[in-house]
mmCIF file of C-alpha atoms in Angstrom:
data_model
loop_
_atom_site.group_PDB
_atom_site.id
_atom_site.type_symbol
_atom_site.label_atom_id
_atom_site.label_comp_id
_atom_site.label_asym_id
_atom_site.label_seq_id
_atom_site.Cartn_x
_atom_site.Cartn_y
_atom_site.Cartn_z
ATOM 1 C CA MET A 1 -2.174 40.319 -0.259
ATOM 2 C CA SER A 2 -4.061 38.536 -3.102
ATOM 3 C CA THR A 3 -4.530 34.970 -2.943
ATOM 4 C CA PRO A 4 -2.532 33.324 -5.732
ATOM 5 C CA ALA A 5 -4.865 31.601 -8.713
ATOM 6 C CA PRO A 6 -4.838 27.845 -8.176
ATOM 7 C CA LEU A 7 -2.353 25.700 -10.258
ATOM 8 C CA ARG A 8 -4.097 24.417 -13.282
ATOM 9 C CA ARG A 9 -3.989 20.479 -13.451
ATOM 10 C CA GLY A 10 -3.146 18.395 -16.804
ATOM 11 C CA TRP A 11 -3.476 14.935 -18.575
ATOM 12 C CA THR A 12 -1.197 12.049 -18.190
ATOM 13 C CA THR A 13 0.345 10.365 -21.383
ATOM 14 C CA GLY A 14 -1.988 7.505 -20.464
ATOM 15 C CA ALA A 15 -5.082 9.804 -21.029
ATOM 16 C CA CYS A 16 -3.964 11.268 -24.123
ATOM 17 C CA ALA A 17 -2.977 7.922 -25.425
ATOM 18 C CA THR A 18 -6.768 6.727 -24.564
ATOM 19 C CA ALA A 19 -8.070 9.845 -26.381
ATOM 20 C CA ALA A 20 -5.918 8.942 -29.592
ATOM 21 C CA THR A 21 -6.972 5.764 -29.677
ATOM 22 C CA ARG A 22 -10.748 6.447 -29.235
ATOM 23 C CA ALA A 23 -10.233 8.972 -32.362
ATOM 24 C CA GLY A 24 -8.555 6.615 -34.239
ATOM 25 C CA LEU A 25 -11.050 3.953 -33.642
ATOM 26 C CA LEU A 26 -13.905 6.101 -34.735
ATOM 27 C CA ARG A 27 -12.356 6.917 -38.126
ATOM 28 C CA LEU A 28 -11.398 3.358 -38.622
ATOM 29 C CA TRP A 29 -14.724 1.705 -37.636
ATOM 30 C CA SER A 30 -17.094 4.649 -38.376
ATOM 31 C CA GLY A 31 -15.305 6.597 -41.175
ATOM 32 C CA ASP A 32 -15.818 9.940 -39.224
ATOM 33 C CA TRP A 33 -12.913 11.776 -37.932
ATOM 34 C CA PRO A 34 -14.156 13.635 -34.841
ATOM 35 C CA GLU A 35 -12.801 17.183 -33.803
ATOM 36 C CA THR A 36 -12.741 16.284 -30.293
ATOM 37 C CA VAL A 37 -13.018 13.191 -28.046
ATOM 38 C CA SER A 38 -13.912 12.306 -24.517
ATOM 39 C CA ILE A 39 -12.826 9.585 -22.250
ATOM 40 C CA THR A 40 -13.720 8.047 -18.949
ATOM 41 C CA LEU A 41 -11.056 8.259 -16.374
ATOM 42 C CA PRO A 42 -10.475 5.771 -13.666
ATOM 43 C CA ARG A 43 -12.117 7.725 -11.248
ATOM 44 C CA GLY A 44 -15.157 8.860 -13.578
ATOM 45 C CA GLU A 45 -14.273 11.963 -14.809
ATOM 46 C CA ARG A 46 -14.845 12.966 -18.386
ATOM 47 C CA PRO A 47 -12.487 15.248 -19.837
ATOM 48 C CA VAL A 48 -12.482 16.468 -23.586
ATOM 49 C CA PHE A 49 -9.408 16.278 -25.727
ATOM 50 C CA ALA A 50 -8.986 17.912 -29.229
ATOM 51 C CA VAL A 51 -7.674 15.926 -31.782
ATOM 52 C CA ALA A 52 -4.556 17.639 -33.246
ATOM 53 C CA HIS A 53 -3.079 14.935 -35.772
ATOM 54 C CA ARG A 54 -4.971 12.693 -38.287
ATOM 55 C CA ALA A 55 -3.454 10.054 -40.829
ATOM 56 C CA GLU A 56 -4.685 6.731 -42.339
ATOM 57 C CA GLY A 57 -3.697 4.160 -44.625
ATOM 58 C CA PRO A 58 -4.718 0.837 -45.827
ATOM 59 C CA GLY A 59 -6.295 -0.864 -42.812
ATOM 60 C CA TRP A 60 -5.209 1.600 -40.301
ATOM 61 C CA ALA A 61 -6.065 5.012 -38.959
ATOM 62 C CA GLU A 62 -3.982 7.083 -36.202
ATOM 63 C CA ALA A 63 -4.690 10.157 -34.363
ATOM 64 C CA GLY A 64 -2.649 12.177 -32.004
ATOM 65 C CA ILE A 65 -3.266 14.439 -28.629
ATOM 66 C CA VAL A 66 -0.946 17.186 -27.662
ATOM 67 C CA LYS A 67 -0.225 16.705 -23.864
ATOM 68 C CA ASP A 68 -1.224 19.337 -21.765
ATOM 69 C CA ALA A 69 0.304 18.906 -18.296
ATOM 70 C CA GLY A 70 -1.347 21.910 -16.608
ATOM 71 C CA ASP A 71 1.076 24.015 -14.390
ATOM 72 C CA ASP A 72 3.146 21.109 -13.888
ATOM 73 C CA PRO A 73 6.753 21.286 -15.138
ATOM 74 C CA ASP A 74 6.290 17.755 -16.811
ATOM 75 C CA VAL A 75 9.243 17.009 -19.366
ATOM 76 C CA THR A 76 6.203 15.385 -21.683
ATOM 77 C CA HIS A 77 4.301 18.782 -21.496
ATOM 78 C CA GLY A 78 3.460 19.937 -25.226
ATOM 79 C CA ALA A 79 4.423 16.378 -26.606
ATOM 80 C CA LEU A 80 2.505 14.766 -29.145
ATOM 81 C CA ILE A 81 0.868 11.389 -28.224
ATOM 82 C CA VAL A 82 -0.194 9.362 -31.109
ATOM 83 C CA ALA A 83 -2.113 6.102 -31.284
ATOM 84 C CA ARG A 84 -2.253 4.156 -34.544
ATOM 85 C CA VAL A 85 -5.162 1.475 -34.543
ATOM 86 C CA ARG A 86 -5.413 -1.621 -36.925
ATOM 87 C CA GLU A 87 -7.890 -4.398 -36.543
ATOM 88 C CA ALA A 88 -6.124 -7.819 -35.409
ATOM 89 C CA ALA A 89 -7.099 -11.152 -33.918
ATOM 90 C CA GLY A 90 -6.844 -12.288 -30.279
ATOM 91 C CA GLY A 91 -8.069 -8.997 -28.239
ATOM 92 C CA VAL A 92 -6.315 -5.872 -27.825
ATOM 93 C CA SER A 93 -2.630 -5.859 -28.280
ATOM 94 C CA PHE A 94 0.195 -3.181 -27.853
ATOM 95 C CA ARG A 95 3.164 -2.034 -29.796
ATOM 96 C CA ALA A 96 5.543 0.741 -29.137
ATOM 97 C CA GLY A 97 6.273 3.186 -31.972
ATOM 98 C CA GLU A 98 8.589 5.720 -32.567
ATOM 99 C CA GLY A 99 9.760 7.718 -29.193
ATOM 100 C CA VAL A 100 7.855 5.041 -26.526
ATOM 101 C CA GLY A 101 10.352 2.916 -24.916
ATOM 102 C CA MET A 102 10.593 -0.836 -24.394
ATOM 103 C CA VAL A 103 11.164 -2.578 -20.848
ATOM 104 C CA THR A 104 14.491 -4.585 -20.835
ATOM 105 C CA LYS A 105 14.788 -5.095 -17.135
ATOM 106 C CA PRO A 106 12.559 -6.937 -14.410
ATOM 107 C CA GLY A 107 10.944 -5.119 -11.192
ATOM 108 C CA LEU A 108 8.478 -2.668 -13.352
ATOM 109 C CA PRO A 109 4.619 -3.159 -13.638
ATOM 110 C CA VAL A 110 5.511 -4.367 -17.132
ATOM 111 C CA PRO A 111 7.353 -7.285 -18.087
ATOM 112 C CA PRO A 112 10.686 -7.313 -20.084
ATOM 113 C CA GLY A 113 10.063 -7.012 -23.903
ATOM 114 C CA GLU A 114 6.796 -5.158 -23.468
ATOM 115 C CA PRO A 115 6.303 -1.419 -24.542
ATOM 116 C CA ALA A 116 6.603 0.856 -21.521
ATOM 117 C CA ILE A 117 2.984 1.318 -21.312
ATOM 118 C CA SER A 118 1.757 1.204 -17.850
ATOM 119 C CA PRO A 119 -1.282 -1.118 -16.467
ATOM 120 C CA VAL A 120 -3.622 1.884 -16.008
ATOM 121 C CA PRO A 121 -3.261 3.299 -19.403
ATOM 122 C CA ARG A 122 -3.442 -0.071 -21.076
ATOM 123 C CA ALA A 123 -6.821 -0.753 -19.040
ATOM 124 C CA MET A 124 -8.344 2.636 -20.408
ATOM 125 C CA MET A 125 -7.573 1.985 -23.769
ATOM 126 C CA GLU A 126 -8.768 -1.596 -23.486
ATOM 127 C CA GLU A 127 -12.121 -0.173 -22.039
ATOM 128 C CA ALA A 128 -12.262 2.600 -24.684
ATOM 129 C CA VAL A 129 -12.141 -0.223 -27.385
ATOM 130 C CA ALA A 130 -14.360 -2.506 -25.768
ATOM 131 C CA GLU A 131 -16.818 0.513 -25.600
ATOM 132 C CA ILE A 132 -16.517 1.479 -29.211
ATOM 133 C CA ALA A 133 -16.592 -1.884 -30.393
ATOM 134 C CA ALA A 134 -20.135 -2.830 -28.585
ATOM 135 C CA ASP A 135 -21.407 0.610 -29.959
ATOM 136 C CA LEU A 136 -20.514 -0.016 -33.677
ATOM 137 C CA ALA A 137 -20.968 -3.893 -33.626
ATOM 138 C CA ARG A 138 -17.383 -4.682 -34.338
ATOM 139 C CA ALA A 139 -15.029 -7.427 -32.666
ATOM 140 C CA PRO A 140 -12.710 -5.752 -30.005
ATOM 141 C CA ASP A 141 -9.497 -7.010 -31.852
ATOM 142 C CA VAL A 142 -7.171 -4.348 -31.929
ATOM 143 C CA GLU A 143 -3.599 -3.719 -32.247
ATOM 144 C CA ILE A 144 -2.650 -0.241 -31.127
ATOM 145 C CA THR A 145 0.458 1.513 -31.510
ATOM 146 C CA ILE A 146 1.859 4.574 -29.354
ATOM 147 C CA SER A 147 4.311 6.642 -30.347
ATOM 148 C CA VAL A 148 5.853 9.950 -29.315
ATOM 149 C CA PRO A 149 7.602 12.066 -32.151
ATOM 150 C CA GLY A 150 10.810 13.277 -30.150
ATOM 151 C CA GLY A 151 10.273 10.708 -27.250
ATOM 152 C CA ALA A 152 13.594 9.341 -27.048
ATOM 153 C CA ALA A 153 15.046 12.944 -26.556
ATOM 154 C CA LEU A 154 12.652 13.435 -24.028
ATOM 155 C CA ALA A 155 13.336 10.192 -22.285
ATOM 156 C CA GLU A 156 17.069 11.028 -21.525
ATOM 157 C CA ARG A 157 15.654 13.971 -18.813
ATOM 158 C CA THR A 158 13.779 11.159 -17.261
ATOM 159 C CA TRP A 159 14.782 7.841 -15.120
ATOM 160 C CA ASN A 160 13.864 5.748 -18.081
ATOM 161 C CA PRO A 161 17.512 4.783 -19.035
ATOM 162 C CA ARG A 162 18.477 3.862 -15.655
ATOM 163 C CA LEU A 163 15.542 1.697 -15.200
ATOM 164 C CA GLY A 164 16.206 -0.244 -18.376
ATOM 165 C CA ILE A 165 13.481 1.478 -20.602
ATOM 166 C CA THR A 166 14.923 1.992 -24.000
ATOM 167 C CA GLY A 167 13.973 3.937 -26.808
ATOM 168 C CA GLY A 168 11.650 6.313 -25.610
ATOM 169 C CA ILE A 169 9.259 7.706 -22.573
ATOM 170 C CA SER A 170 6.843 5.340 -20.749
ATOM 171 C CA ILE A 171 3.072 5.886 -21.063
ATOM 172 C CA LEU A 172 2.068 6.677 -17.616
ATOM 173 C CA GLY A 173 -0.893 7.686 -15.208
ATOM 174 C CA THR A 174 -2.957 6.042 -12.572
ATOM 175 C CA THR A 175 -5.799 8.678 -12.500
ATOM 176 C CA GLY A 176 -5.507 9.973 -15.863
ATOM 177 C CA ILE A 177 -4.943 13.388 -14.317
ATOM 178 C CA VAL A 178 -1.508 15.340 -13.604
ATOM 179 C CA ARG A 179 -1.869 17.151 -10.446
ATOM 180 C CA PRO A 180 0.629 20.429 -10.489
ATOM 181 C CA PHE A 181 3.736 19.983 -8.625
ATOM 182 C CA SER A 182 3.935 23.158 -6.254
ATOM 183 C CA CYS A 183 6.562 22.205 -3.053
ATOM 184 C CA ALA A 184 5.324 25.225 -1.183
ATOM 185 C CA ALA A 185 1.682 24.618 -1.654
ATOM 186 C CA TRP A 186 1.974 20.729 -1.183
ATOM 187 C CA ILE A 187 3.861 21.235 2.135
ATOM 188 C CA ALA A 188 1.462 24.266 3.307
ATOM 189 C CA SER A 189 -1.278 21.674 2.665
ATOM 190 C CA ILE A 190 0.562 19.146 4.859
ATOM 191 C CA HIS A 191 0.933 21.603 7.519
ATOM 192 C CA ARG A 192 -2.552 22.737 7.888
ATOM 193 C CA GLY A 193 -3.704 18.980 7.735
ATOM 194 C CA VAL A 194 -1.689 18.475 10.789
ATOM 195 C CA ASP A 195 -3.289 21.879 12.257
ATOM 196 C CA VAL A 196 -6.612 20.457 11.857
ATOM 197 C CA ALA A 197 -6.077 16.998 13.061
ATOM 198 C CA ARG A 198 -4.593 18.608 16.316
ATOM 199 C CA ALA A 199 -7.579 20.859 16.633
ATOM 200 C CA ALA A 200 -9.761 18.158 16.445
ATOM 201 C CA GLY A 201 -8.248 16.464 19.062
ATOM 202 C CA LEU A 202 -6.764 13.360 17.073
ATOM 203 C CA HIS A 203 -4.033 11.298 18.793
ATOM 204 C CA HIS A 204 -3.072 9.351 15.658
ATOM 205 C CA VAL A 205 -2.623 10.609 12.080
ATOM 206 C CA ALA A 206 -1.058 9.045 9.276
ATOM 207 C CA GLY A 207 1.433 10.473 6.414
ATOM 208 C CA CYS A 208 1.299 8.300 3.275
ATOM 209 C CA THR A 209 3.293 8.448 -0.143
ATOM 210 C CA GLY A 210 -0.014 7.857 -2.227
ATOM 211 C CA ALA A 211 -3.672 6.790 -2.480
ATOM 212 C CA THR A 212 -2.936 3.130 -2.299
ATOM 213 C CA SER A 213 -0.820 3.344 0.866
ATOM 214 C CA GLU A 214 -3.204 5.680 2.098
ATOM 215 C CA ARG A 215 -6.384 3.371 1.558
ATOM 216 C CA VAL A 216 -4.279 0.481 2.838
ATOM 217 C CA VAL A 217 -3.015 2.550 6.247
ATOM 218 C CA GLN A 218 -6.608 3.914 6.748
ATOM 219 C CA ALA A 219 -8.212 0.418 6.716
ATOM 220 C CA LEU A 220 -5.584 -0.971 8.783
ATOM 221 C CA HIS A 221 -5.909 1.593 11.534
ATOM 222 C CA GLY A 222 -9.793 2.555 11.062
ATOM 223 C CA LEU A 223 -8.673 6.369 10.864
ATOM 224 C CA PRO A 224 -10.901 8.949 10.073
ATOM 225 C CA ASP A 225 -10.561 10.943 6.853
ATOM 226 C CA HIS A 226 -8.948 13.874 8.465
ATOM 227 C CA ALA A 227 -6.327 11.816 10.180
ATOM 228 C CA MET A 228 -4.678 11.322 6.617
ATOM 229 C CA LEU A 229 -1.914 13.662 5.605
ATOM 230 C CA ASP A 230 -1.344 13.500 1.967
ATOM 231 C CA MET A 231 2.666 13.344 2.373
ATOM 232 C CA GLY A 232 3.527 12.553 -1.101
ATOM 233 C CA ASP A 233 7.247 12.582 -1.491
ATOM 234 C CA PHE A 234 7.609 15.294 1.199
ATOM 235 C CA ALA A 235 8.252 13.144 4.271
ATOM 236 C CA GLY A 236 10.347 15.855 5.516
ATOM 237 C CA GLY A 237 7.690 18.486 5.261
ATOM 238 C CA LEU A 238 5.635 16.356 7.431
ATOM 239 C CA LEU A 239 8.139 15.387 9.895
ATOM 240 C CA LYS A 240 9.752 18.427 10.745
ATOM 241 C CA TYR A 241 6.453 20.245 11.115
ATOM 242 C CA LEU A 242 5.165 17.419 13.515
ATOM 243 C CA ALA A 243 8.476 17.795 15.959
ATOM 244 C CA LYS A 244 7.474 21.278 16.814
ATOM 245 C CA HIS A 245 3.494 20.561 16.429
ATOM 246 C CA PRO A 246 3.399 17.042 17.750
ATOM 247 C CA VAL A 247 0.532 14.142 17.531
ATOM 248 C CA PRO A 248 1.153 11.331 20.009
ATOM 249 C CA ARG A 249 0.951 8.548 17.206
ATOM 250 C CA VAL A 250 2.084 8.888 13.587
ATOM 251 C CA THR A 251 1.821 6.209 11.057
ATOM 252 C CA ILE A 252 3.947 6.144 7.798
ATOM 253 C CA GLY A 253 3.086 4.091 4.911
ATOM 254 C CA GLY A 254 4.362 3.993 1.043
ATOM 255 C CA GLY A 255 5.540 1.520 -1.275
ATOM 256 C CA ILE A 256 8.845 -0.325 -0.789
ATOM 257 C CA GLY A 257 11.058 2.234 -2.880
ATOM 258 C CA LYS A 258 9.558 5.341 -0.993
ATOM 259 C CA ILE A 259 10.082 3.934 2.285
ATOM 260 C CA THR A 260 13.541 2.505 1.625
ATOM 261 C CA LYS A 261 14.718 5.809 0.926
ATOM 262 C CA LEU A 262 13.190 6.978 4.182
ATOM 263 C CA ALA A 263 14.998 4.115 6.009
ATOM 264 C CA GLN A 264 18.257 5.328 4.481
ATOM 265 C CA GLY A 265 17.970 8.804 5.571
ATOM 266 C CA ALA A 266 16.341 10.694 2.786
ATOM 267 C CA VAL A 267 13.329 12.612 3.712
ATOM 268 C CA ASP A 268 12.521 14.014 0.311
ATOM 269 C CA LEU A 269 11.646 10.893 -1.719
ATOM 270 C CA HIS A 270 11.122 12.245 -5.124
ATOM 271 C CA SER A 271 13.131 10.177 -7.612
ATOM 272 C CA ALA A 272 15.090 13.437 -8.997
ATOM 273 C CA ARG A 273 16.380 14.068 -5.370
ATOM 274 C CA SER A 274 16.876 10.533 -3.870
ATOM 275 C CA GLN A 275 17.729 7.092 -5.009
ATOM 276 C CA VAL A 276 17.844 3.790 -3.383
ATOM 277 C CA ASP A 277 21.170 2.880 -2.431
ATOM 278 C CA PHE A 278 20.818 -0.939 -3.551
ATOM 279 C CA ALA A 279 24.346 -2.341 -1.791
ATOM 280 C CA ALA A 280 22.975 -1.020 1.435
ATOM 281 C CA LEU A 281 19.700 -2.724 0.810
ATOM 282 C CA ALA A 282 21.583 -5.848 -0.041
ATOM 283 C CA ALA A 283 23.431 -5.471 3.151
ATOM 284 C CA LEU A 284 20.080 -5.152 5.035
ATOM 285 C CA SER A 285 18.212 -8.122 3.664
ATOM 286 C CA GLY A 286 21.399 -10.290 3.657
ATOM 287 C CA VAL A 287 20.625 -11.314 0.167
ATOM 288 C CA ALA A 288 23.722 -10.369 -2.110
ATOM 289 C CA GLU A 289 21.530 -10.507 -5.422
ATOM 290 C CA VAL A 290 19.615 -7.643 -4.258
ATOM 291 C CA ALA A 291 22.598 -5.209 -5.016
ATOM 292 C CA GLY A 292 22.032 -5.908 -8.873
ATOM 293 C CA ALA A 293 18.167 -5.349 -8.438
ATOM 294 C CA ASN A 294 16.825 -2.621 -10.760
ATOM 295 C CA THR A 295 14.149 -1.597 -8.712
ATOM 296 C CA ALA A 296 12.981 -1.937 -4.770
ATOM 297 C CA LEU A 297 10.148 -3.763 -5.779
ATOM 298 C CA GLU A 298 12.165 -6.369 -7.871
ATOM 299 C CA ALA A 299 14.712 -6.431 -4.676
ATOM 300 C CA ALA A 300 11.975 -7.592 -2.473
ATOM 301 C CA ARG A 301 11.063 -10.514 -4.846
ATOM 302 C CA LEU A 302 14.440 -11.404 -4.553
ATOM 303 C CA ALA A 303 14.612 -11.010 -0.735
ATOM 304 C CA PRO A 304 11.109 -11.962 0.424
ATOM 305 C CA ASP A 305 11.570 -10.321 3.802
ATOM 306 C CA LEU A 306 12.820 -7.374 2.624
ATOM 307 C CA GLY A 307 9.579 -5.342 3.335
ATOM 308 C CA GLN A 308 9.751 -6.156 6.730
ATOM 309 C CA CYS A 309 13.592 -5.260 7.237
ATOM 310 C CA VAL A 310 12.735 -2.104 5.571
ATOM 311 C CA ALA A 311 9.857 -1.453 7.816
ATOM 312 C CA GLU A 312 12.147 -1.859 10.760
ATOM 313 C CA ALA A 313 14.976 0.151 9.513
ATOM 314 C CA ALA A 314 12.504 3.177 8.541
ATOM 315 C CA LEU A 315 11.055 2.742 12.203
ATOM 316 C CA ALA A 316 14.432 2.839 13.390
ATOM 317 C CA ARG A 317 15.502 6.074 11.504
ATOM 318 C CA LEU A 318 12.123 7.899 12.394
ATOM 319 C CA SER A 319 12.287 7.136 16.008
ATOM 320 C CA GLU A 320 15.771 8.076 16.244
ATOM 321 C CA ARG A 321 15.588 11.322 14.499
ATOM 322 C CA PHE A 322 11.886 12.390 14.974
ATOM 323 C CA GLY A 323 10.881 10.639 18.188
ATOM 324 C CA ASN A 324 11.028 13.244 20.468
ATOM 325 C CA ALA A 325 9.271 16.638 19.617
ATOM 326 C CA ALA A 326 10.609 20.106 20.405
ATOM 327 C CA ASP A 327 8.611 20.363 23.733
ATOM 328 C CA GLY A 328 10.144 17.188 24.865
ATOM 329 C CA SER A 329 6.679 14.864 24.141
ATOM 330 C CA PRO A 330 7.182 11.644 22.493
ATOM 331 C CA ILE A 331 5.967 10.582 19.146
ATOM 332 C CA ALA A 332 5.357 7.088 18.658
ATOM 333 C CA PHE A 333 5.787 5.929 14.847
ATOM 334 C CA ASP A 334 4.620 2.892 13.107
ATOM 335 C CA VAL A 335 5.538 2.083 9.822
ATOM 336 C CA VAL A 336 3.715 -0.055 6.702
ATOM 337 C CA VAL A 337 5.081 -0.949 3.480
ATOM 338 C CA ILE A 338 3.337 -2.387 0.599
ATOM 339 C CA ASP A 339 3.608 -3.213 -3.167
ATOM 340 C CA ARG A 340 2.282 -1.803 -5.863
ATOM 341 C CA GLY A 341 -1.114 -3.841 -5.721
ATOM 342 C CA GLY A 342 -1.796 -2.578 -1.844
ATOM 343 C CA ALA A 343 -0.260 -6.119 -0.296
ATOM 344 C CA VAL A 344 1.339 -5.365 2.895
ATOM 345 C CA LEU A 345 5.304 -6.132 2.863
ATOM 346 C CA GLY A 346 5.971 -5.223 6.014
ATOM 347 C CA ARG A 347 4.710 -3.369 9.444
ATOM 348 C CA ALA A 348 6.840 -2.284 12.298
ATOM 349 C CA ALA A 349 5.789 -0.421 15.432
#
């Protein structure tokens, strides 16, 4: 049987917005329209983007990049991400154009009243402005308006309306890269990771939902790289395999939203397949206001001890359901709950 071709990765809306910003600024400040632009991603990679849209007027220029999500079934694949730039005063500011949402509820990384442009894409665009300004001896004072034609319709296929993001999509991304979403391939890689850890004689492994929780958990426990299992949303894929192929100690780490869902009985933590029960979270925390929270992170701000409550509830759920392997051997779990910045909100062992 032939080995299937690897899935092709793509680029986030944040990376595309940064590339579009760079192209627009080059036109505004140098007078030249580039055919392609290269940007620096947070991990140092330098992808090249073709400029698909150009327009200009008195004091402004705009460029557009067609988002290529690779082989990921992303709702924004093929969307045109447009950045209009104009000189302004007071540094870099952001505006939402057509098809980009506005934040109306607390609990997100961007406060209410701001365009739904996440912190990392903002930082990437600010860095692009600073770089070009330095090269061309300009002041790095720019207003950036991001728009996505058709973005309002695309947003209806996302969780934005429920999260209180109105009018369009969010400009997202922490690495600039969209990694292809293949359930079977990801779960298979989790299983291979367990196999490698067992073969190496490890007695402690960790399953984490993302890069930040992995970094925190690895530092807390001093674990080697091959003990770290990129669980993502597939907690069930890891836990069910460990039940048949046990490791004596397992740390589960993640953000409060993902670990809350685990504590409430979900093992598929993807937002399309499980949601936080805020009424149950209010009962767990003893803080009635939590029932009206928009996100688990907002709930944690309303109830300062919530992270610890969630960690303990998740530990109880894990121990009850997966604490004894199929061969009768015990698995000792511990749980680490973090916020978006990597601060530990709760630990239970």
